[in-house]
mmCIF file of C-alpha atoms in Angstrom:
data_model
loop_
_atom_site.group_PDB
_atom_site.id
_atom_site.type_symbol
_atom_site.label_atom_id
_atom_site.label_comp_id
_atom_site.label_asym_id
_atom_site.label_seq_id
_atom_site.Cartn_x
_atom_site.Cartn_y
_atom_site.Cartn_z
ATOM 1 C CA GLY A 1 35.074 56.600 7.982
ATOM 2 C CA ALA A 2 37.345 59.574 7.450
ATOM 3 C CA GLY A 3 37.411 61.222 4.062
ATOM 4 C CA VAL A 4 40.338 62.690 2.165
ATOM 5 C CA SER A 5 42.195 65.235 4.244
ATOM 6 C CA GLN A 6 44.573 67.938 3.096
ATOM 7 C CA SER A 7 46.922 70.212 4.961
ATOM 8 C CA PRO A 8 47.390 73.017 5.360
ATOM 9 C CA ARG A 9 43.964 74.313 4.428
ATOM 10 C CA TYR A 10 45.414 77.741 3.686
ATOM 11 C CA LYS A 11 48.965 78.663 2.788
ATOM 12 C CA VAL A 12 50.295 82.146 2.183
ATOM 13 C CA THR A 13 53.874 82.368 0.999
ATOM 14 C CA LYS A 14 56.214 84.826 -0.596
ATOM 15 C CA ARG A 15 57.349 84.521 -4.166
ATOM 16 C CA GLY A 16 60.435 82.376 -4.451
ATOM 17 C CA GLN A 17 59.693 80.187 -1.427
ATOM 18 C CA ASP A 18 59.105 76.451 -1.646
ATOM 19 C CA VAL A 19 55.824 74.963 -0.418
ATOM 20 C CA ALA A 20 54.737 71.412 0.353
ATOM 21 C CA LEU A 21 51.085 70.430 0.286
ATOM 22 C CA ARG A 22 49.974 67.215 1.911
ATOM 23 C CA CYS A 23 47.184 64.811 1.048
ATOM 24 C CA ASP A 24 45.986 61.926 3.199
ATOM 25 C CA PRO A 25 43.674 59.710 1.112
ATOM 26 C CA ILE A 26 40.836 57.516 2.258
ATOM 27 C CA SER A 27 42.302 54.476 3.961
ATOM 28 C CA GLY A 28 42.867 51.643 1.528
ATOM 29 C CA HIS A 29 42.409 53.692 -1.603
ATOM 30 C CA VAL A 30 44.860 52.697 -4.279
ATOM 31 C CA SER A 31 44.762 55.749 -6.515
ATOM 32 C CA LEU A 32 45.539 59.333 -5.570
ATOM 33 C CA TYR A 33 45.100 62.382 -7.794
ATOM 34 C CA TRP A 34 46.180 66.009 -7.651
ATOM 35 C CA TYR A 35 44.216 68.787 -9.349
ATOM 36 C CA ARG A 36 44.532 72.569 -9.427
ATOM 37 C CA GLN A 37 41.529 74.872 -9.583
ATOM 38 C CA ALA A 38 41.585 78.541 -10.485
ATOM 39 C CA LEU A 39 38.735 80.800 -9.497
ATOM 40 C CA GLY A 40 35.695 80.296 -11.701
ATOM 41 C CA GLN A 41 37.188 77.258 -13.420
ATOM 42 C CA GLY A 42 36.861 73.527 -13.012
ATOM 43 C CA PRO A 43 39.744 71.568 -11.503
ATOM 44 C CA GLU A 44 42.593 70.725 -13.879
ATOM 45 C CA PHE A 45 44.540 67.493 -13.603
ATOM 46 C CA LEU A 46 48.135 67.623 -12.384
ATOM 47 C CA THR A 47 49.260 64.067 -11.649
ATOM 48 C CA TYR A 48 48.155 60.741 -10.217
ATOM 49 C CA PHE A 49 49.500 57.657 -8.464
ATOM 50 C CA ASN A 50 48.542 54.033 -8.230
ATOM 51 C CA TYR A 51 50.051 52.847 -4.955
ATOM 52 C CA GLU A 52 53.460 54.544 -4.833
ATOM 53 C CA ALA A 53 53.960 54.673 -8.602
ATOM 54 C CA GLN A 54 53.394 57.943 -10.387
ATOM 55 C CA GLN A 55 51.346 56.925 -13.414
ATOM 56 C CA ASP A 56 50.793 60.220 -15.174
ATOM 57 C CA LYS A 57 52.405 63.587 -14.537
ATOM 58 C CA SER A 58 51.415 65.180 -17.798
ATOM 59 C CA GLY A 59 49.446 67.926 -16.057
ATOM 60 C CA LEU A 60 52.336 69.290 -14.010
ATOM 61 C CA PRO A 61 52.904 72.745 -15.524
ATOM 62 C CA ASN A 62 56.699 72.819 -15.277
ATOM 63 C CA ASP A 63 59.639 71.290 -13.437
ATOM 64 C CA ARG A 64 59.058 73.412 -10.331
ATOM 65 C CA PHE A 65 56.167 71.081 -9.543
ATOM 66 C CA SER A 66 56.750 67.582 -8.232
ATOM 67 C CA ALA A 67 54.796 64.992 -6.308
ATOM 68 C CA GLU A 68 55.550 61.839 -4.391
ATOM 69 C CA ARG A 69 53.740 59.080 -2.579
ATOM 70 C CA PRO A 70 56.601 57.020 -1.156
ATOM 71 C CA GLU A 71 54.631 54.456 0.845
ATOM 72 C CA GLY A 72 51.525 54.347 -1.261
ATOM 73 C CA SER A 73 49.435 56.357 1.183
ATOM 74 C CA ILE A 74 50.132 60.016 2.017
ATOM 75 C CA SER A 75 51.217 62.200 -0.892
ATOM 76 C CA THR A 76 53.077 65.490 -1.026
ATOM 77 C CA LEU A 77 52.877 68.030 -3.832
ATOM 78 C CA THR A 78 55.881 70.333 -3.775
ATOM 79 C CA ILE A 79 56.182 73.626 -5.587
ATOM 80 C CA GLN A 80 59.652 75.107 -5.700
ATOM 81 C CA ARG A 81 60.433 78.792 -6.185
ATOM 82 C CA THR A 82 56.772 79.748 -6.091
ATOM 83 C CA GLU A 83 55.413 82.396 -8.433
ATOM 84 C CA GLN A 84 52.249 84.464 -8.199
ATOM 85 C CA ARG A 85 50.676 82.475 -11.034
ATOM 86 C CA ASP A 86 50.840 79.381 -8.791
ATOM 87 C CA SER A 87 48.124 80.863 -6.572
ATOM 88 C CA ALA A 88 45.114 78.551 -6.750
ATOM 89 C CA MET A 89 43.161 75.899 -4.889
ATOM 90 C CA TYR A 90 45.031 72.592 -4.923
ATOM 91 C CA ARG A 91 42.754 69.581 -4.613
ATOM 92 C CA CYS A 92 43.524 65.982 -3.878
ATOM 93 C CA ALA A 93 41.273 63.019 -4.600
ATOM 94 C CA SER A 94 41.457 59.286 -4.042
ATOM 95 C CA SER A 95 39.739 56.242 -5.450
ATOM 96 C CA SER A 96 40.153 52.476 -5.391
ATOM 97 C CA PRO A 97 39.828 51.118 -8.922
ATOM 98 C CA ARG A 98 41.880 48.002 -8.261
ATOM 99 C CA THR A 99 39.794 46.784 -5.358
ATOM 100 C CA SER A 100 36.526 47.702 -7.036
ATOM 101 C CA GLY A 101 37.435 45.796 -10.161
ATOM 102 C CA ARG A 102 36.793 48.813 -12.361
ATOM 103 C CA ARG A 103 39.474 50.740 -14.139
ATOM 104 C CA ALA A 104 38.233 54.141 -13.058
ATOM 105 C CA ASP A 105 36.022 54.548 -10.013
ATOM 106 C CA THR A 106 34.410 57.435 -8.189
ATOM 107 C CA GLN A 107 36.992 59.985 -7.095
ATOM 108 C CA TYR A 108 36.535 61.405 -3.616
ATOM 109 C CA PHE A 109 37.912 64.876 -3.078
ATOM 110 C CA GLY A 110 39.429 66.542 -0.052
ATOM 111 C CA PRO A 111 38.677 70.125 1.045
ATOM 112 C CA GLY A 112 41.652 71.542 -0.830
ATOM 113 C CA THR A 113 44.572 73.797 0.052
ATOM 114 C CA ARG A 114 44.203 77.448 -0.891
ATOM 115 C CA LEU A 115 47.663 78.667 -1.897
ATOM 116 C CA THR A 116 48.349 82.372 -2.146
ATOM 117 C CA VAL A 117 51.722 83.557 -3.408
ATOM 118 C CA LEU A 118 52.468 87.180 -2.638
ATOM 119 C CA LYS B 1 42.001 66.954 -26.526
ATOM 120 C CA GLN B 2 38.855 66.427 -24.478
ATOM 121 C CA GLU B 3 36.881 69.569 -23.699
ATOM 122 C CA VAL B 4 33.867 69.762 -21.412
ATOM 123 C CA THR B 5 31.325 72.567 -21.615
ATOM 124 C CA GLN B 6 28.562 73.320 -19.162
ATOM 125 C CA ILE B 7 25.539 75.440 -19.925
ATOM 126 C CA PRO B 8 24.301 77.647 -18.385
ATOM 127 C CA ALA B 9 27.154 79.144 -16.379
ATOM 128 C CA ALA B 10 24.667 80.340 -13.777
ATOM 129 C CA LEU B 11 21.038 79.628 -13.020
ATOM 130 C CA SER B 12 18.626 81.141 -10.511
ATOM 131 C CA VAL B 13 15.281 79.463 -9.847
ATOM 132 C CA PRO B 14 12.500 79.661 -7.254
ATOM 133 C CA GLU B 15 12.189 76.893 -4.712
ATOM 134 C CA GLY B 16 10.222 73.874 -5.884
ATOM 135 C CA GLU B 17 11.095 74.193 -9.530
ATOM 136 C CA ASN B 18 12.421 71.268 -11.540
ATOM 137 C CA LEU B 19 15.586 72.106 -13.466
ATOM 138 C CA VAL B 20 18.109 70.689 -15.916
ATOM 139 C CA LEU B 21 21.836 71.324 -16.090
ATOM 140 C CA ASN B 22 23.652 70.536 -19.307
ATOM 141 C CA CYS B 23 27.089 69.126 -20.010
ATOM 142 C CA SER B 24 28.717 68.391 -23.363
ATOM 143 C CA PHE B 25 32.052 66.816 -24.215
ATOM 144 C CA THR B 26 33.976 66.794 -27.475
ATOM 145 C CA ASP B 27 35.408 63.256 -27.483
ATOM 146 C CA SER B 28 32.772 60.553 -27.148
ATOM 147 C CA ALA B 29 35.366 57.902 -26.226
ATOM 148 C CA ILE B 30 34.795 58.291 -22.509
ATOM 149 C CA TYR B 31 34.984 55.652 -19.806
ATOM 150 C CA ASN B 32 32.598 57.337 -17.395
ATOM 151 C CA LEU B 33 31.066 60.681 -16.463
ATOM 152 C CA GLN B 34 30.669 62.131 -12.987
ATOM 153 C CA TRP B 35 28.581 64.957 -11.637
ATOM 154 C CA PHE B 36 29.948 66.806 -8.598
ATOM 155 C CA ARG B 37 28.644 69.441 -6.279
ATOM 156 C CA GLN B 38 30.990 72.165 -5.007
ATOM 157 C CA ASP B 39 30.175 74.265 -1.969
ATOM 158 C CA PRO B 40 32.259 77.332 -1.038
ATOM 159 C CA GLY B 41 35.133 76.438 1.258
ATOM 160 C CA LYS B 42 34.489 72.732 0.932
ATOM 161 C CA GLY B 43 35.618 69.917 -1.276
ATOM 162 C CA LEU B 44 33.838 68.453 -4.259
ATOM 163 C CA THR B 45 31.095 65.975 -3.448
ATOM 164 C CA SER B 46 30.432 63.224 -5.965
ATOM 165 C CA LEU B 47 26.727 63.065 -6.808
ATOM 166 C CA LEU B 48 26.440 60.498 -9.563
ATOM 167 C CA LEU B 49 28.746 58.399 -11.716
ATOM 168 C CA ILE B 50 27.551 57.014 -15.046
ATOM 169 C CA GLN B 51 29.580 54.325 -16.766
ATOM 170 C CA SER B 52 29.880 54.641 -20.533
ATOM 171 C CA SER B 53 27.628 51.616 -21.004
ATOM 172 C CA GLN B 54 24.841 53.166 -18.940
ATOM 173 C CA ARG B 55 22.177 55.650 -19.997
ATOM 174 C CA GLU B 56 21.230 57.121 -16.626
ATOM 175 C CA GLN B 57 21.699 57.060 -12.895
ATOM 176 C CA THR B 58 19.371 58.230 -10.146
ATOM 177 C CA SER B 59 19.916 59.276 -6.572
ATOM 178 C CA GLY B 60 17.032 60.755 -4.654
ATOM 179 C CA ARG B 61 15.862 63.889 -6.440
ATOM 180 C CA LEU B 62 18.767 63.737 -8.875
ATOM 181 C CA ASN B 63 18.771 62.002 -12.235
ATOM 182 C CA ALA B 64 21.706 62.078 -14.629
ATOM 183 C CA SER B 65 21.519 60.905 -18.204
ATOM 184 C CA LEU B 66 24.272 60.136 -20.669
ATOM 185 C CA ASP B 67 24.160 60.119 -24.466
ATOM 186 C CA LYS B 68 27.696 59.131 -25.303
ATOM 187 C CA SER B 69 27.311 59.198 -29.061
ATOM 188 C CA SER B 70 26.188 62.822 -29.058
ATOM 189 C CA GLY B 71 28.594 63.828 -26.282
ATOM 190 C CA ARG B 72 25.948 65.034 -23.863
ATOM 191 C CA SER B 73 24.820 64.578 -20.307
ATOM 192 C CA THR B 74 22.098 66.239 -18.284
ATOM 193 C CA LEU B 75 21.560 66.502 -14.558
ATOM 194 C CA TYR B 76 17.903 66.789 -13.617
ATOM 195 C CA ILE B 77 17.063 68.125 -10.164
ATOM 196 C CA ALA B 78 13.476 67.656 -9.061
ATOM 197 C CA ALA B 79 11.637 69.926 -6.625
ATOM 198 C CA SER B 80 14.660 72.152 -6.009
ATOM 199 C CA GLN B 81 15.397 73.394 -2.483
ATOM 200 C CA PRO B 82 17.534 76.299 -1.190
ATOM 201 C CA GLY B 83 19.995 73.707 0.093
ATOM 202 C CA ASP B 84 20.648 72.687 -3.517
ATOM 203 C CA SER B 85 22.369 76.026 -4.098
ATOM 204 C CA ALA B 86 25.940 75.244 -5.132
ATOM 205 C CA THR B 87 28.149 74.941 -8.180
ATOM 206 C CA TYR B 88 27.604 71.742 -10.143
ATOM 207 C CA LEU B 89 30.533 70.313 -12.071
ATOM 208 C CA CYS B 90 30.524 67.705 -14.804
ATOM 209 C CA ALA B 91 33.662 65.648 -15.481
ATOM 210 C CA VAL B 92 34.613 62.816 -17.801
ATOM 211 C CA ILE B 93 37.324 60.180 -17.846
ATOM 212 C CA GLY B 94 38.640 59.334 -21.316
ATOM 213 C CA GLY B 95 39.220 55.899 -22.704
ATOM 214 C CA GLY B 96 42.946 55.864 -22.120
ATOM 215 C CA SER B 97 43.274 57.691 -18.843
ATOM 216 C CA GLU B 98 42.175 57.836 -15.239
ATOM 217 C CA LYS B 99 42.202 61.623 -14.991
ATOM 218 C CA LEU B 100 39.008 63.644 -14.798
ATOM 219 C CA VAL B 101 38.451 66.464 -17.303
ATOM 220 C CA PHE B 102 36.091 69.034 -15.821
ATOM 221 C CA GLY B 103 33.770 71.656 -17.166
ATOM 222 C CA LYS B 104 33.697 75.111 -15.592
ATOM 223 C CA GLY B 105 30.504 74.371 -13.731
ATOM 224 C CA THR B 106 26.999 75.781 -13.384
ATOM 225 C CA LYS B 107 26.341 77.977 -10.373
ATOM 226 C CA LEU B 108 22.836 77.227 -9.127
ATOM 227 C CA THR B 109 20.886 79.477 -6.789
ATOM 228 C CA VAL B 110 17.540 78.286 -5.460
ATOM 229 C CA ASN B 111 15.566 81.142 -3.933
ATOM 230 C CA PRO B 112 13.200 80.503 -1.020
#
């Protein structure tokens, strides 16, 4: 079946603009995660959802960052008033802990969105 | 705060060699540990997941071990091939969370 998809794959924007990054998880997966990865670093957690409920947003760096998953499937990560320091690879992952019976299951990652803020 | 360290940062080996990648974590109260492979321009591919109650997992030429009490995991790759060249990431999930905490990765190059 189809894996996690993300769009756009590349986004170049000017400082001060808003951007919306989309994640389409594996069909039926309950949990959806957002991570950010700087060059040469491992991904860092931003936020995650179980169904449509945002369970943990402790990794969002400031209030310019927000995420939603209104119908428990597709999720959007929005960055308002972008700054150059927001440039990074944004990765989405999904998993299905509820259906597997385990609290935390394998997370499957999408290809990422490379954001460049000029 | 959980911290994950991977050693070495980079490794270059000739084809056919067996090798070990190391991962350590500061808080032993983990729920599970995952090893990922990252290829340039692509997503992360999950290789192995070890639950905290397990000691090792195997998949093909890969074997991952977990020593929770000492905060260590190793990924053993047997008979390495050029196609194994990638960055390998270790990540843990803590006892009270579902978020992965990653190391910085080990960049592996297998030379033909």
